[in-house]
JSON list of C-alpha atoms in Angstrom, two decimals:
[
{"chain": "A", "resi": 826, "resn": "UNK", "atom": "CA", "xyz": [-52.28, 1.44, -7.53]},
{"chain": "A", "resi": 827, "resn": "UNK", "atom": "CA", "xyz": [-48.77, 3.39, -8.74]},
{"chain": "A", "resi": 828, "resn": "UNK", "atom": "CA", "xyz": [-45.95, 0.92, -8.11]},
{"chain": "A", "resi": 829, "resn": "UNK", "atom": "CA", "xyz": [-43.60, 1.79, -5.70]},
{"chain": "A", "resi": 830, "resn": "UNK", "atom": "CA", "xyz": [-40.32, 2.20, -7.06]},
{"chain": "A", "resi": 831, "resn": "UNK", "atom": "CA", "xyz": [-37.30, 2.83, -4.38]},
{"chain": "A", "resi": 832, "resn": "UNK", "atom": "CA", "xyz": [-33.38, 4.28, -5.84]},
{"chain": "A", "resi": 833, "resn": "UNK", "atom": "CA", "xyz": [-30.57, 1.42, -4.86]},
{"chain": "A", "resi": 834, "resn": "UNK", "atom": "CA", "xyz": [-26.81, 1.22, -4.44]},
{"chain": "A", "resi": 835, "resn": "UNK", "atom": "CA", "xyz": [-25.65, -2.00, -4.75]},
{"chain": "A", "resi": 836, "resn": "UNK", "atom": "CA", "xyz": [-21.82, -2.47, -4.18]},
{"chain": "A", "resi": 837, "resn": "UNK", "atom": "CA", "xyz": [-20.01, -5.62, -4.81]},
{"chain": "A", "resi": 838, "resn": "UNK", "atom": "CA", "xyz": [-16.85, -7.01, -4.87]},
{"chain": "A", "resi": 839, "resn": "UNK", "atom": "CA", "xyz": [-15.48, -10.55, -7.05]},
{"chain": "A", "resi": 840, "resn": "UNK", "atom": "CA", "xyz": [-12.30, -12.42, -6.45]},
{"chain": "A", "resi": 841, "resn": "UNK", "atom": "CA", "xyz": [-9.20, -10.53, -8.53]},
{"chain": "A", "resi": 842, "resn": "UNK", "atom": "CA", "xyz": [-8.09, -14.46, -9.47]},
{"chain": "A", "resi": 843, "resn": "UNK", "atom": "CA", "xyz": [-11.37, -14.38, -12.44]},
{"chain": "A", "resi": 844, "resn": "UNK", "atom": "CA", "xyz": [-9.54, -14.00, -15.90]},
{"chain": "A", "resi": 845, "resn": "UNK", "atom": "CA", "xyz": [-11.03, -10.72, -17.77]},
{"chain": "A", "resi": 846, "resn": "UNK", "atom": "CA", "xyz": [-13.53, -12.59, -19.27]},
{"chain": "A", "resi": 847, "resn": "UNK", "atom": "CA", "xyz": [-15.02, -14.32, -16.35]},
{"chain": "A", "resi": 848, "resn": "UNK", "atom": "CA", "xyz": [-14.82, -10.91, -14.36]},
{"chain": "A", "resi": 849, "resn": "UNK", "atom": "CA", "xyz": [-16.26, -9.19, -17.55]},
{"chain": "A", "resi": 850, "resn": "UNK", "atom": "CA", "xyz": [-19.34, -12.00, -17.94]},
{"chain": "A", "resi": 851, "resn": "UNK", "atom": "CA", "xyz": [-20.05, -11.61, -13.87]},
{"chain": "A", "resi": 852, "resn": "UNK", "atom": "CA", "xyz": [-20.66, -7.79, -14.56]},
{"chain": "A", "resi": 853, "resn": "UNK", "atom": "CA", "xyz": [-22.67, -7.95, -17.14]},
{"chain": "A", "resi": 854, "resn": "UNK", "atom": "CA", "xyz": [-24.86, -10.57, -15.99]},
{"chain": "A", "resi": 855, "resn": "UNK", "atom": "CA", "xyz": [-25.56, -8.62, -12.78]},
{"chain": "A", "resi": 856, "resn": "UNK", "atom": "CA", "xyz": [-25.90, -5.29, -15.41]},
{"chain": "A", "resi": 857, "resn": "UNK", "atom": "CA", "xyz": [-28.66, -7.67, -17.54]},
{"chain": "A", "resi": 858, "resn": "UNK", "atom": "CA", "xyz": [-30.54, -8.42, -14.78]},
{"chain": "A", "resi": 859, "resn": "UNK", "atom": "CA", "xyz": [-30.72, -5.26, -12.66]},
{"chain": "A", "resi": 860, "resn": "UNK", "atom": "CA", "xyz": [-31.72, -3.58, -16.49]},
{"chain": "A", "resi": 861, "resn": "UNK", "atom": "CA", "xyz": [-34.16, -7.16, -16.57]},
{"chain": "A", "resi": 862, "resn": "UNK", "atom": "CA", "xyz": [-36.09, -5.63, -13.09]},
{"chain": "A", "resi": 863, "resn": "UNK", "atom": "CA", "xyz": [-35.40, -1.78, -13.56]},
{"chain": "A", "resi": 864, "resn": "UNK", "atom": "CA", "xyz": [-33.10, 0.90, -14.63]},
{"chain": "A", "resi": 865, "resn": "UNK", "atom": "CA", "xyz": [-29.45, 1.57, -13.94]},
{"chain": "A", "resi": 866, "resn": "UNK", "atom": "CA", "xyz": [-28.51, 5.20, -13.19]},
{"chain": "A", "resi": 867, "resn": "UNK", "atom": "CA", "xyz": [-24.70, 4.88, -12.36]},
{"chain": "A", "resi": 868, "resn": "UNK", "atom": "CA", "xyz": [-22.00, 2.32, -12.51]},
{"chain": "A", "resi": 869, "resn": "UNK", "atom": "CA", "xyz": [-18.97, 2.67, -10.70]},
{"chain": "A", "resi": 870, "resn": "UNK", "atom": "CA", "xyz": [-15.78, 0.32, -11.74]},
{"chain": "A", "resi": 871, "resn": "UNK", "atom": "CA", "xyz": [-13.44, 0.89, -9.18]},
{"chain": "A", "resi": 872, "resn": "UNK", "atom": "CA", "xyz": [-11.23, -1.86, -10.24]},
{"chain": "A", "resi": 873, "resn": "UNK", "atom": "CA", "xyz": [-8.98, -4.62, -7.86]},
{"chain": "A", "resi": 874, "resn": "UNK", "atom": "CA", "xyz": [-8.74, -2.69, -4.30]},
{"chain": "A", "resi": 875, "resn": "UNK", "atom": "CA", "xyz": [-7.11, -3.92, -0.57]},
{"chain": "A", "resi": 876, "resn": "UNK", "atom": "CA", "xyz": [-9.89, -5.64, 1.02]},
{"chain": "A", "resi": 877, "resn": "UNK", "atom": "CA", "xyz": [-10.38, -3.86, 5.02]},
{"chain": "A", "resi": 878, "resn": "UNK", "atom": "CA", "xyz": [-9.68, -7.19, 5.98]},
{"chain": "A", "resi": 879, "resn": "UNK", "atom": "CA", "xyz": [-9.14, -11.03, 4.76]},
{"chain": "A", "resi": 880, "resn": "UNK", "atom": "CA", "xyz": [-12.23, -12.94, 3.33]},
{"chain": "A", "resi": 881, "resn": "UNK", "atom": "CA", "xyz": [-11.26, -16.94, 2.39]},
{"chain": "A", "resi": 882, "resn": "UNK", "atom": "CA", "xyz": [-7.80, -16.42, 2.22]},
{"chain": "A", "resi": 883, "resn": "UNK", "atom": "CA", "xyz": [-7.59, -13.26, -0.64]},
{"chain": "A", "resi": 884, "resn": "UNK", "atom": "CA", "xyz": [-6.72, -9.92, 0.12]},
{"chain": "A", "resi": 885, "resn": "UNK", "atom": "CA", "xyz": [-8.59, -7.78, -2.53]},
{"chain": "A", "resi": 886, "resn": "UNK", "atom": "CA", "xyz": [-10.87, -7.63, -4.18]},
{"chain": "A", "resi": 887, "resn": "UNK", "atom": "CA", "xyz": [-12.68, -6.31, -7.64]},
{"chain": "A", "resi": 888, "resn": "UNK", "atom": "CA", "xyz": [-15.26, -3.61, -6.76]},
{"chain": "A", "resi": 889, "resn": "UNK", "atom": "CA", "xyz": [-18.11, -3.18, -8.41]},
{"chain": "A", "resi": 890, "resn": "UNK", "atom": "CA", "xyz": [-20.86, -0.18, -7.19]},
{"chain": "A", "resi": 891, "resn": "UNK", "atom": "CA", "xyz": [-23.83, -0.02, -9.25]},
{"chain": "A", "resi": 892, "resn": "UNK", "atom": "CA", "xyz": [-26.70, 3.07, -8.66]},
{"chain": "A", "resi": 893, "resn": "UNK", "atom": "CA", "xyz": [-29.79, 1.44, -9.55]},
{"chain": "A", "resi": 894, "resn": "UNK", "atom": "CA", "xyz": [-34.16, 2.19, -9.50]},
{"chain": "A", "resi": 895, "resn": "UNK", "atom": "CA", "xyz": [-36.25, -0.48, -8.99]},
{"chain": "A", "resi": 896, "resn": "UNK", "atom": "CA", "xyz": [-39.47, -2.04, -7.35]},
{"chain": "A", "resi": 897, "resn": "UNK", "atom": "CA", "xyz": [-38.89, -2.85, -2.83]},
{"chain": "A", "resi": 898, "resn": "UNK", "atom": "CA", "xyz": [-39.31, -6.58, -4.18]},
{"chain": "A", "resi": 899, "resn": "UNK", "atom": "CA", "xyz": [-35.89, -6.90, -6.20]},
{"chain": "A", "resi": 900, "resn": "UNK", "atom": "CA", "xyz": [-33.19, -5.88, -4.23]},
{"chain": "A", "resi": 901, "resn": "UNK", "atom": "CA", "xyz": [-34.01, -9.79, -2.24]},
{"chain": "A", "resi": 902, "resn": "UNK", "atom": "CA", "xyz": [-33.86, -11.52, -4.84]},
{"chain": "A", "resi": 903, "resn": "UNK", "atom": "CA", "xyz": [-30.84, -9.34, -6.36]},
{"chain": "A", "resi": 904, "resn": "UNK", "atom": "CA", "xyz": [-28.51, -10.24, -2.85]},
{"chain": "A", "resi": 905, "resn": "UNK", "atom": "CA", "xyz": [-30.01, -13.89, -3.26]},
{"chain": "A", "resi": 906, "resn": "UNK", "atom": "CA", "xyz": [-28.45, -14.80, -6.48]},
{"chain": "A", "resi": 907, "resn": "UNK", "atom": "CA", "xyz": [-25.05, -12.63, -5.90]},
{"chain": "A", "resi": 908, "resn": "UNK", "atom": "CA", "xyz": [-25.09, -14.98, -2.39]},
{"chain": "A", "resi": 909, "resn": "UNK", "atom": "CA", "xyz": [-25.09, -18.26, -4.80]},
{"chain": "A", "resi": 910, "resn": "UNK", "atom": "CA", "xyz": [-22.88, -16.77, -7.49]},
{"chain": "A", "resi": 911, "resn": "UNK", "atom": "CA", "xyz": [-19.27, -18.19, -7.86]},
{"chain": "A", "resi": 912, "resn": "UNK", "atom": "CA", "xyz": [-17.08, -15.08, -7.96]},
{"chain": "A", "resi": 913, "resn": "UNK", "atom": "CA", "xyz": [-18.53, -12.76, -5.86]},
{"chain": "A", "resi": 914, "resn": "UNK", "atom": "CA", "xyz": [-16.69, -12.32, -2.46]},
{"chain": "A", "resi": 915, "resn": "UNK", "atom": "CA", "xyz": [-19.57, -9.77, -0.69]},
{"chain": "A", "resi": 916, "resn": "UNK", "atom": "CA", "xyz": [-22.18, -7.88, -1.56]},
{"chain": "A", "resi": 917, "resn": "UNK", "atom": "CA", "xyz": [-24.30, -4.97, -0.25]},
{"chain": "A", "resi": 918, "resn": "UNK", "atom": "CA", "xyz": [-27.46, -3.68, -1.73]},
{"chain": "A", "resi": 919, "resn": "UNK", "atom": "CA", "xyz": [-28.98, -0.15, 0.54]},
{"chain": "A", "resi": 920, "resn": "UNK", "atom": "CA", "xyz": [-31.51, 2.33, -0.09]},
{"chain": "A", "resi": 921, "resn": "UNK", "atom": "CA", "xyz": [-30.09, 5.63, -1.10]},
{"chain": "A", "resi": 922, "resn": "UNK", "atom": "CA", "xyz": [-31.10, 8.35, 0.20]},
{"chain": "A", "resi": 923, "resn": "UNK", "atom": "CA", "xyz": [-31.12, 11.42, -2.14]}
]
């Protein structure tokens, strides 16, 4: 039986107070993790933007958007890892409709 694969989109927001090196390290960590479990279709570095509302006393965040393809069981693990990673303010993984 062929393993089904789905297209996902992950938007995550990093703490804007991280150094460039710390930000790059987190972006690379998630990129490597996704590539190890699927394929990255597109990465959009949106940079620092104002948050819609204050989170942990922060009014800005460093936004990243990653579109990827993987098996349906991986996004839950990616979400779990992002949830326990210092420096990640918010993350959201959704199924892409194309």
